[in-house]
Amino acid sequence: MITAAGRTHRAPVERDGPAGAQRSPDMFTDIATARRHAFSLSRSLMVVTFVIAIGQQYGVITAEDADGSVALVAEYDPFA
């Protein structure tokens, strides 16, 4: 971490956003991006992956992590 030698006039920032801002790096707001990531993960790991909807965001999980209580949007099976 780089610190200023004297008093600064800027608010502290964390990862290109204001400190304390809610960020979710594992969630996507664009369905197409979530689908691309799920397909890529499925082919890379050779496991079934799901795109799930949580509110207005989308996430990617493996089939073994799914418990039935999530809203499935898409499924990618590398063996199909």
PDB file of N, CA and C in Angstrom:
ATOM      1  N   MET A   1       0.839  -1.170   0.000  1.00  0.00           N
ATOM      2  CA  MET A   1       0.000   0.000   0.000  1.00  0.00           C
ATOM      3  C   MET A   1       0.889   1.239   0.000  1.00  0.00           C
ATOM      4  N   ILE A   2       0.503   2.221  -0.784  1.00  0.00           N
ATOM      5  CA  ILE A   2       1.232   3.482  -0.854  1.00  0.00           C
ATOM      6  C   ILE A   2       0.487   4.497   0.007  1.00  0.00           C
ATOM      7  N   THR A   3       1.201   5.164   0.877  1.00  0.00           N
ATOM      8  CA  THR A   3       0.573   6.172   1.728  1.00  0.00           C
ATOM      9  C   THR A   3       1.143   7.544   1.401  1.00  0.00           C
ATOM     10  N   ALA A   4       0.337   8.554   1.630  1.00  0.00           N
ATOM     11  CA  ALA A   4       0.770   9.926   1.377  1.00  0.00           C
ATOM     12  C   ALA A   4       1.580  10.432   2.562  1.00  0.00           C
ATOM     13  N   ALA A   5       2.578  11.242   2.270  1.00  0.00           N
ATOM     14  CA  ALA A   5       3.426  11.791   3.328  1.00  0.00           C
ATOM     15  C   ALA A   5       2.693  12.867   4.122  1.00  0.00           C
ATOM     16  N   GLY A   6       1.828  13.605   3.456  1.00  0.00           N
ATOM     17  CA  GLY A   6       1.089  14.672   4.125  1.00  0.00           C
ATOM     18  C   GLY A   6      -0.404  14.442   4.014  1.00  0.00           C
ATOM     19  N   ARG A   7      -1.151  15.443   4.394  1.00  0.00           N
ATOM     20  CA  ARG A   7      -2.607  15.351   4.332  1.00  0.00           C
ATOM     21  C   ARG A   7      -3.067  15.392   2.876  1.00  0.00           C
ATOM     22  N   THR A   8      -3.987  14.516   2.517  1.00  0.00           N
ATOM     23  CA  THR A   8      -4.522  14.498   1.158  1.00  0.00           C
ATOM     24  C   THR A   8      -5.891  15.159   1.139  1.00  0.00           C
ATOM     25  N   HIS A   9      -6.336  15.543  -0.031  1.00  0.00           N
ATOM     26  CA  HIS A   9      -7.633  16.192  -0.193  1.00  0.00           C
ATOM     27  C   HIS A   9      -8.656  15.253  -0.818  1.00  0.00           C
ATOM     28  N   ARG A  10      -8.266  14.014  -1.032  1.00  0.00           N
ATOM     29  CA  ARG A  10      -9.162  13.035  -1.640  1.00  0.00           C
ATOM     30  C   ARG A  10      -9.726  12.105  -0.580  1.00  0.00           C
ATOM     31  N   ALA A  11     -10.899  11.569  -0.875  1.00  0.00           N
ATOM     32  CA  ALA A  11     -11.483  10.544  -0.002  1.00  0.00           C
ATOM     33  C   ALA A  11     -10.748   9.229  -0.237  1.00  0.00           C
ATOM     34  N   PRO A  12     -10.659   8.390   0.766  1.00  0.00           N
ATOM     35  CA  PRO A  12      -9.984   7.110   0.562  1.00  0.00           C
ATOM     36  C   PRO A  12     -10.735   6.256  -0.458  1.00  0.00           C
ATOM     37  N   VAL A  13      -9.989   5.563  -1.281  1.00  0.00           N
ATOM     38  CA  VAL A  13     -10.591   4.691  -2.289  1.00  0.00           C
ATOM     39  C   VAL A  13     -10.087   3.273  -2.087  1.00  0.00           C
ATOM     40  N   GLU A  14     -10.901   2.334  -2.516  1.00  0.00           N
ATOM     41  CA  GLU A  14     -10.543   0.931  -2.416  1.00  0.00           C
ATOM     42  C   GLU A  14     -10.970   0.249  -3.703  1.00  0.00           C
ATOM     43  N   ARG A  15     -10.002  -0.252  -4.462  1.00  0.00           N
ATOM     44  CA  ARG A  15     -10.271  -0.954  -5.716  1.00  0.00           C
ATOM     45  C   ARG A  15     -11.116  -0.119  -6.671  1.00  0.00           C
ATOM     46  N   ASP A  16     -10.716   1.049  -6.970  1.00  0.00           N
ATOM     47  CA  ASP A  16     -11.357   1.934  -7.945  1.00  0.00           C
ATOM     48  C   ASP A  16     -12.762   2.375  -7.556  1.00  0.00           C
ATOM     49  N   GLY A  17     -13.106   2.317  -6.309  1.00  0.00           N
ATOM     50  CA  GLY A  17     -14.415   2.769  -5.861  1.00  0.00           C
ATOM     51  C   GLY A  17     -14.295   3.380  -4.482  1.00  0.00           C
ATOM     52  N   PRO A  18     -15.323   4.075  -4.022  1.00  0.00           N
ATOM     53  CA  PRO A  18     -15.266   4.662  -2.693  1.00  0.00           C
ATOM     54  C   PRO A  18     -15.136   3.586  -1.620  1.00  0.00           C
ATOM     55  N   ALA A  19     -14.437   3.897  -0.552  1.00  0.00           N
ATOM     56  CA  ALA A  19     -14.271   2.945   0.544  1.00  0.00           C
ATOM     57  C   ALA A  19     -15.635   2.591   1.117  1.00  0.00           C
ATOM     58  N   GLY A  20     -15.851   1.315   1.360  1.00  0.00           N
ATOM     59  CA  GLY A  20     -17.115   0.865   1.917  1.00  0.00           C
ATOM     60  C   GLY A  20     -18.202   0.598   0.896  1.00  0.00           C
ATOM     61  N   ALA A  21     -17.945   0.838  -0.379  1.00  0.00           N
ATOM     62  CA  ALA A  21     -18.952   0.595  -1.411  1.00  0.00           C
ATOM     63  C   ALA A  21     -19.159  -0.910  -1.563  1.00  0.00           C
ATOM     64  N   GLN A  22     -20.392  -1.314  -1.791  1.00  0.00           N
ATOM     65  CA  GLN A  22     -20.703  -2.728  -1.966  1.00  0.00           C
ATOM     66  C   GLN A  22     -20.323  -3.168  -3.372  1.00  0.00           C
ATOM     67  N   ARG A  23     -19.428  -4.145  -3.453  1.00  0.00           N
ATOM     68  CA  ARG A  23     -19.032  -4.701  -4.746  1.00  0.00           C
ATOM     69  C   ARG A  23     -19.134  -6.208  -4.653  1.00  0.00           C
ATOM     70  N   SER A  24     -19.539  -6.825  -5.724  1.00  0.00           N
ATOM     71  CA  SER A  24     -19.602  -8.275  -5.775  1.00  0.00           C
ATOM     72  C   SER A  24     -18.869  -8.733  -7.024  1.00  0.00           C
ATOM     73  N   PRO A  25     -17.580  -9.048  -6.910  1.00  0.00           N
ATOM     74  CA  PRO A  25     -16.814  -9.413  -8.096  1.00  0.00           C
ATOM     75  C   PRO A  25     -17.224 -10.753  -8.687  1.00  0.00           C
ATOM     76  N   ASP A  26     -17.957 -11.580  -7.935  1.00  0.00           N
ATOM     77  CA  ASP A  26     -18.341 -12.887  -8.439  1.00  0.00           C
ATOM     78  C   ASP A  26     -19.719 -12.888  -9.085  1.00  0.00           C
ATOM     79  N   MET A  27     -20.384 -11.761  -9.143  1.00  0.00           N
ATOM     80  CA  MET A  27     -21.718 -11.677  -9.724  1.00  0.00           C
ATOM     81  C   MET A  27     -21.667 -10.826 -10.985  1.00  0.00           C
ATOM     82  N   PHE A  28     -22.588 -11.107 -11.903  1.00  0.00           N
ATOM     83  CA  PHE A  28     -22.648 -10.394 -13.171  1.00  0.00           C
ATOM     84  C   PHE A  28     -24.007  -9.733 -13.310  1.00  0.00           C
ATOM     85  N   THR A  29     -24.040  -8.564 -13.917  1.00  0.00           N
ATOM     86  CA  THR A  29     -25.311  -7.908 -14.192  1.00  0.00           C
ATOM     87  C   THR A  29     -25.762  -8.172 -15.622  1.00  0.00           C
ATOM     88  N   ASP A  30     -24.872  -8.679 -16.453  1.00  0.00           N
ATOM     89  CA  ASP A  30     -25.182  -8.980 -17.850  1.00  0.00           C
ATOM     90  C   ASP A  30     -25.287 -10.493 -18.019  1.00  0.00           C
ATOM     91  N   ILE A  31     -26.429 -10.973 -18.499  1.00  0.00           N
ATOM     92  CA  ILE A  31     -26.652 -12.411 -18.653  1.00  0.00           C
ATOM     93  C   ILE A  31     -25.690 -13.029 -19.665  1.00  0.00           C
ATOM     94  N   ALA A  32     -25.352 -12.302 -20.711  1.00  0.00           N
ATOM     95  CA  ALA A  32     -24.437 -12.841 -21.727  1.00  0.00           C
ATOM     96  C   ALA A  32     -23.047 -13.086 -21.142  1.00  0.00           C
ATOM     97  N   THR A  33     -22.581 -12.186 -20.301  1.00  0.00           N
ATOM     98  CA  THR A  33     -21.276 -12.359 -19.653  1.00  0.00           C
ATOM     99  C   THR A  33     -21.308 -13.563 -18.719  1.00  0.00           C
ATOM    100  N   ALA A  34     -22.373 -13.710 -17.962  1.00  0.00           N
ATOM    101  CA  ALA A  34     -22.502 -14.851 -17.051  1.00  0.00           C
ATOM    102  C   ALA A  34     -22.513 -16.160 -17.826  1.00  0.00           C
ATOM    103  N   ARG A  35     -23.211 -16.196 -18.954  1.00  0.00           N
ATOM    104  CA  ARG A  35     -23.259 -17.417 -19.774  1.00  0.00           C
ATOM    105  C   ARG A  35     -21.893 -17.759 -20.348  1.00  0.00           C
ATOM    106  N   ARG A  36     -21.158 -16.756 -20.801  1.00  0.00           N
ATOM    107  CA  ARG A  36     -19.809 -17.012 -21.336  1.00  0.00           C
ATOM    108  C   ARG A  36     -18.892 -17.569 -20.260  1.00  0.00           C
ATOM    109  N   HIS A  37     -18.968 -17.004 -19.067  1.00  0.00           N
ATOM    110  CA  HIS A  37     -18.130 -17.482 -17.968  1.00  0.00           C
ATOM    111  C   HIS A  37     -18.519 -18.905 -17.559  1.00  0.00           C
ATOM    112  N   ALA A  38     -19.809 -19.198 -17.524  1.00  0.00           N
ATOM    113  CA  ALA A  38     -20.262 -20.545 -17.164  1.00  0.00           C
ATOM    114  C   ALA A  38     -19.800 -21.567 -18.198  1.00  0.00           C
ATOM    115  N   PHE A  39     -19.910 -21.231 -19.472  1.00  0.00           N
ATOM    116  CA  PHE A  39     -19.475 -22.139 -20.537  1.00  0.00           C
ATOM    117  C   PHE A  39     -17.975 -22.381 -20.455  1.00  0.00           C
ATOM    118  N   SER A  40     -17.212 -21.317 -20.267  1.00  0.00           N
ATOM    119  CA  SER A  40     -15.758 -21.432 -20.176  1.00  0.00           C
ATOM    120  C   SER A  40     -15.346 -22.259 -18.958  1.00  0.00           C
ATOM    121  N   LEU A  41     -15.981 -22.010 -17.824  1.00  0.00           N
ATOM    122  CA  LEU A  41     -15.666 -22.753 -16.609  1.00  0.00           C
ATOM    123  C   LEU A  41     -16.018 -24.229 -16.766  1.00  0.00           C
ATOM    124  N   SER A  42     -17.137 -24.496 -17.397  1.00  0.00           N
ATOM    125  CA  SER A  42     -17.561 -25.868 -17.621  1.00  0.00           C
ATOM    126  C   SER A  42     -16.557 -26.632 -18.475  1.00  0.00           C
ATOM    127  N   ARG A  43     -16.087 -25.999 -19.544  1.00  0.00           N
ATOM    128  CA  ARG A  43     -15.121 -26.651 -20.437  1.00  0.00           C
ATOM    129  C   ARG A  43     -13.744 -26.757 -19.803  1.00  0.00           C
ATOM    130  N   SER A  44     -13.361 -25.794 -18.991  1.00  0.00           N
ATOM    131  CA  SER A  44     -12.039 -25.817 -18.350  1.00  0.00           C
ATOM    132  C   SER A  44     -11.954 -26.878 -17.255  1.00  0.00           C
ATOM    133  N   LEU A  45     -12.983 -26.932 -16.401  1.00  0.00           N
ATOM    134  CA  LEU A  45     -12.972 -27.859 -15.273  1.00  0.00           C
ATOM    135  C   LEU A  45     -13.599 -29.209 -15.590  1.00  0.00           C
ATOM    136  N   MET A  46     -14.291 -29.291 -16.747  1.00  0.00           N
ATOM    137  CA  MET A  46     -15.016 -30.494 -17.153  1.00  0.00           C
ATOM    138  C   MET A  46     -16.043 -30.901 -16.088  1.00  0.00           C
ATOM    139  N   VAL A  47     -16.819 -29.925 -15.650  1.00  0.00           N
ATOM    140  CA  VAL A  47     -17.919 -30.148 -14.710  1.00  0.00           C
ATOM    141  C   VAL A  47     -19.148 -29.418 -15.230  1.00  0.00           C
ATOM    142  N   VAL A  48     -20.317 -29.861 -14.794  1.00  0.00           N
ATOM    143  CA  VAL A  48     -21.561 -29.187 -15.157  1.00  0.00           C
ATOM    144  C   VAL A  48     -21.653 -27.893 -14.360  1.00  0.00           C
ATOM    145  N   THR A  49     -21.956 -26.784 -15.050  1.00  0.00           N
ATOM    146  CA  THR A  49     -22.110 -25.494 -14.385  1.00  0.00           C
ATOM    147  C   THR A  49     -23.505 -24.942 -14.642  1.00  0.00           C
ATOM    148  N   PHE A  50     -23.965 -24.107 -13.724  1.00  0.00           N
ATOM    149  CA  PHE A  50     -25.262 -23.454 -13.833  1.00  0.00           C
ATOM    150  C   PHE A  50     -25.083 -21.950 -13.751  1.00  0.00           C
ATOM    151  N   VAL A  51     -25.898 -21.223 -14.520  1.00  0.00           N
ATOM    152  CA  VAL A  51     -26.045 -19.780 -14.332  1.00  0.00           C
ATOM    153  C   VAL A  51     -27.274 -19.622 -13.451  1.00  0.00           C
ATOM    154  N   ILE A  52     -27.126 -18.900 -12.342  1.00  0.00           N
ATOM    155  CA  ILE A  52     -28.238 -18.700 -11.418  1.00  0.00           C
ATOM    156  C   ILE A  52     -28.578 -17.217 -11.332  1.00  0.00           C
ATOM    157  N   ALA A  53     -29.834 -16.936 -11.022  1.00  0.00           N
ATOM    158  CA  ALA A  53     -30.289 -15.551 -10.864  1.00  0.00           C
ATOM    159  C   ALA A  53     -30.510 -15.277  -9.384  1.00  0.00           C
ATOM    160  N   ILE A  54     -29.923 -14.176  -8.928  1.00  0.00           N
ATOM    161  CA  ILE A  54     -30.118 -13.710  -7.557  1.00  0.00           C
ATOM    162  C   ILE A  54     -30.456 -12.231  -7.657  1.00  0.00           C
ATOM    163  N   GLY A  55     -31.728 -11.923  -7.485  1.00  0.00           N
ATOM    164  CA  GLY A  55     -32.169 -10.544  -7.675  1.00  0.00           C
ATOM    165  C   GLY A  55     -32.004 -10.157  -9.132  1.00  0.00           C
ATOM    166  N   GLN A  56     -31.271  -9.080  -9.373  1.00  0.00           N
ATOM    167  CA  GLN A  56     -31.019  -8.636 -10.736  1.00  0.00           C
ATOM    168  C   GLN A  56     -29.606  -8.966 -11.185  1.00  0.00           C
ATOM    169  N   GLN A  57     -28.945  -9.855 -10.468  1.00  0.00           N
ATOM    170  CA  GLN A  57     -27.593 -10.262 -10.828  1.00  0.00           C
ATOM    171  C   GLN A  57     -27.569 -11.751 -11.117  1.00  0.00           C
ATOM    172  N   TYR A  58     -26.488 -12.184 -11.769  1.00  0.00           N
ATOM    173  CA  TYR A  58     -26.330 -13.576 -12.147  1.00  0.00           C
ATOM    174  C   TYR A  58     -25.006 -14.094 -11.614  1.00  0.00           C
ATOM    175  N   GLY A  59     -24.995 -15.356 -11.243  1.00  0.00           N
ATOM    176  CA  GLY A  59     -23.782 -15.996 -10.759  1.00  0.00           C
ATOM    177  C   GLY A  59     -23.596 -17.327 -11.452  1.00  0.00           C
ATOM    178  N   VAL A  60     -22.420 -17.913 -11.293  1.00  0.00           N
ATOM    179  CA  VAL A  60     -22.098 -19.203 -11.888  1.00  0.00           C
ATOM    180  C   VAL A  60     -21.685 -20.144 -10.764  1.00  0.00           C
ATOM    181  N   ILE A  61     -22.312 -21.325 -10.715  1.00  0.00           N
ATOM    182  CA  ILE A  61     -21.958 -22.336  -9.727  1.00  0.00           C
ATOM    183  C   ILE A  61     -21.820 -23.683 -10.423  1.00  0.00           C
ATOM    184  N   THR A  62     -21.148 -24.608  -9.762  1.00  0.00           N
ATOM    185  CA  THR A  62     -21.056 -25.966 -10.293  1.00  0.00           C
ATOM    186  C   THR A  62     -22.286 -26.752  -9.852  1.00  0.00           C
ATOM    187  N   ALA A  63     -22.538 -27.869 -10.526  1.00  0.00           N
ATOM    188  CA  ALA A  63     -23.718 -28.676 -10.221  1.00  0.00           C
ATOM    189  C   ALA A  63     -23.675 -29.227  -8.804  1.00  0.00           C
ATOM    190  N   GLU A  64     -22.495 -29.559  -8.314  1.00  0.00           N
ATOM    191  CA  GLU A  64     -22.414 -30.114  -6.960  1.00  0.00           C
ATOM    192  C   GLU A  64     -22.689 -29.065  -5.882  1.00  0.00           C
ATOM    193  N   ASP A  65     -22.596 -27.783  -6.226  1.00  0.00           N
ATOM    194  CA  ASP A  65     -22.898 -26.717  -5.269  1.00  0.00           C
ATOM    195  C   ASP A  65     -24.374 -26.332  -5.272  1.00  0.00           C
ATOM    196  N   ALA A  66     -25.123 -26.759  -6.284  1.00  0.00           N
ATOM    197  CA  ALA A  66     -26.540 -26.402  -6.383  1.00  0.00           C
ATOM    198  C   ALA A  66     -27.342 -27.234  -5.391  1.00  0.00           C
ATOM    199  N   ASP A  67     -28.265 -26.571  -4.685  1.00  0.00           N
ATOM    200  CA  ASP A  67     -29.072 -27.279  -3.692  1.00  0.00           C
ATOM    201  C   ASP A  67     -30.563 -27.248  -4.001  1.00  0.00           C
ATOM    202  N   GLY A  68     -30.942 -26.714  -5.141  1.00  0.00           N
ATOM    203  CA  GLY A  68     -32.346 -26.685  -5.519  1.00  0.00           C
ATOM    204  C   GLY A  68     -33.092 -25.446  -5.083  1.00  0.00           C
ATOM    205  N   SER A  69     -32.486 -24.617  -4.257  1.00  0.00           N
ATOM    206  CA  SER A  69     -33.181 -23.422  -3.779  1.00  0.00           C
ATOM    207  C   SER A  69     -32.833 -22.175  -4.592  1.00  0.00           C
ATOM    208  N   VAL A  70     -32.088 -22.345  -5.671  1.00  0.00           N
ATOM    209  CA  VAL A  70     -31.688 -21.205  -6.497  1.00  0.00           C
ATOM    210  C   VAL A  70     -32.452 -21.236  -7.817  1.00  0.00           C
ATOM    211  N   ALA A  71     -32.598 -20.076  -8.434  1.00  0.00           N
ATOM    212  CA  ALA A  71     -33.285 -19.968  -9.719  1.00  0.00           C
ATOM    213  C   ALA A  71     -32.280 -20.218 -10.843  1.00  0.00           C
ATOM    214  N   LEU A  72     -32.383 -21.385 -11.489  1.00  0.00           N
ATOM    215  CA  LEU A  72     -31.471 -21.728 -12.580  1.00  0.00           C
ATOM    216  C   LEU A  72     -31.883 -21.010 -13.859  1.00  0.00           C
ATOM    217  N   VAL A  73     -30.909 -20.414 -14.531  1.00  0.00           N
ATOM    218  CA  VAL A  73     -31.154 -19.713 -15.786  1.00  0.00           C
ATOM    219  C   VAL A  73     -30.653 -20.543 -16.959  1.00  0.00           C
ATOM    220  N   ALA A  74     -29.484 -21.172 -16.801  1.00  0.00           N
ATOM    221  CA  ALA A  74     -28.899 -21.973 -17.878  1.00  0.00           C
ATOM    222  C   ALA A  74     -28.019 -23.055 -17.279  1.00  0.00           C
ATOM    223  N   GLU A  75     -27.828 -24.126 -18.046  1.00  0.00           N
ATOM    224  CA  GLU A  75     -26.979 -25.243 -17.626  1.00  0.00           C
ATOM    225  C   GLU A  75     -25.998 -25.553 -18.750  1.00  0.00           C
ATOM    226  N   TYR A  76     -24.740 -25.798 -18.377  1.00  0.00           N
ATOM    227  CA  TYR A  76     -23.709 -26.139 -19.359  1.00  0.00           C
ATOM    228  C   TYR A  76     -23.059 -27.453 -18.949  1.00  0.00           C
ATOM    229  N   ASP A  77     -23.183 -28.457 -19.815  1.00  0.00           N
ATOM    230  CA  ASP A  77     -22.622 -29.779 -19.570  1.00  0.00           C
ATOM    231  C   ASP A  77     -21.524 -30.022 -20.597  1.00  0.00           C
ATOM    232  N   PRO A  78     -20.269 -30.146 -20.165  1.00  0.00           N
ATOM    233  CA  PRO A  78     -19.176 -30.321 -21.127  1.00  0.00           C
ATOM    234  C   PRO A  78     -19.195 -31.686 -21.807  1.00  0.00           C
ATOM    235  N   PHE A  79     -19.966 -32.640 -21.287  1.00  0.00           N
ATOM    236  CA  PHE A  79     -20.010 -33.981 -21.851  1.00  0.00           C
ATOM    237  C   PHE A  79     -21.164 -34.166 -22.828  1.00  0.00           C
ATOM    238  N   ALA A  80     -22.034 -33.181 -22.955  1.00  0.00           N
ATOM    239  CA  ALA A  80     -23.197 -33.297 -23.845  1.00  0.00           C
ATOM    240  C   ALA A  80     -22.843 -32.905 -25.262  1.00  0.00           C
TER     241      ALA A  80
END
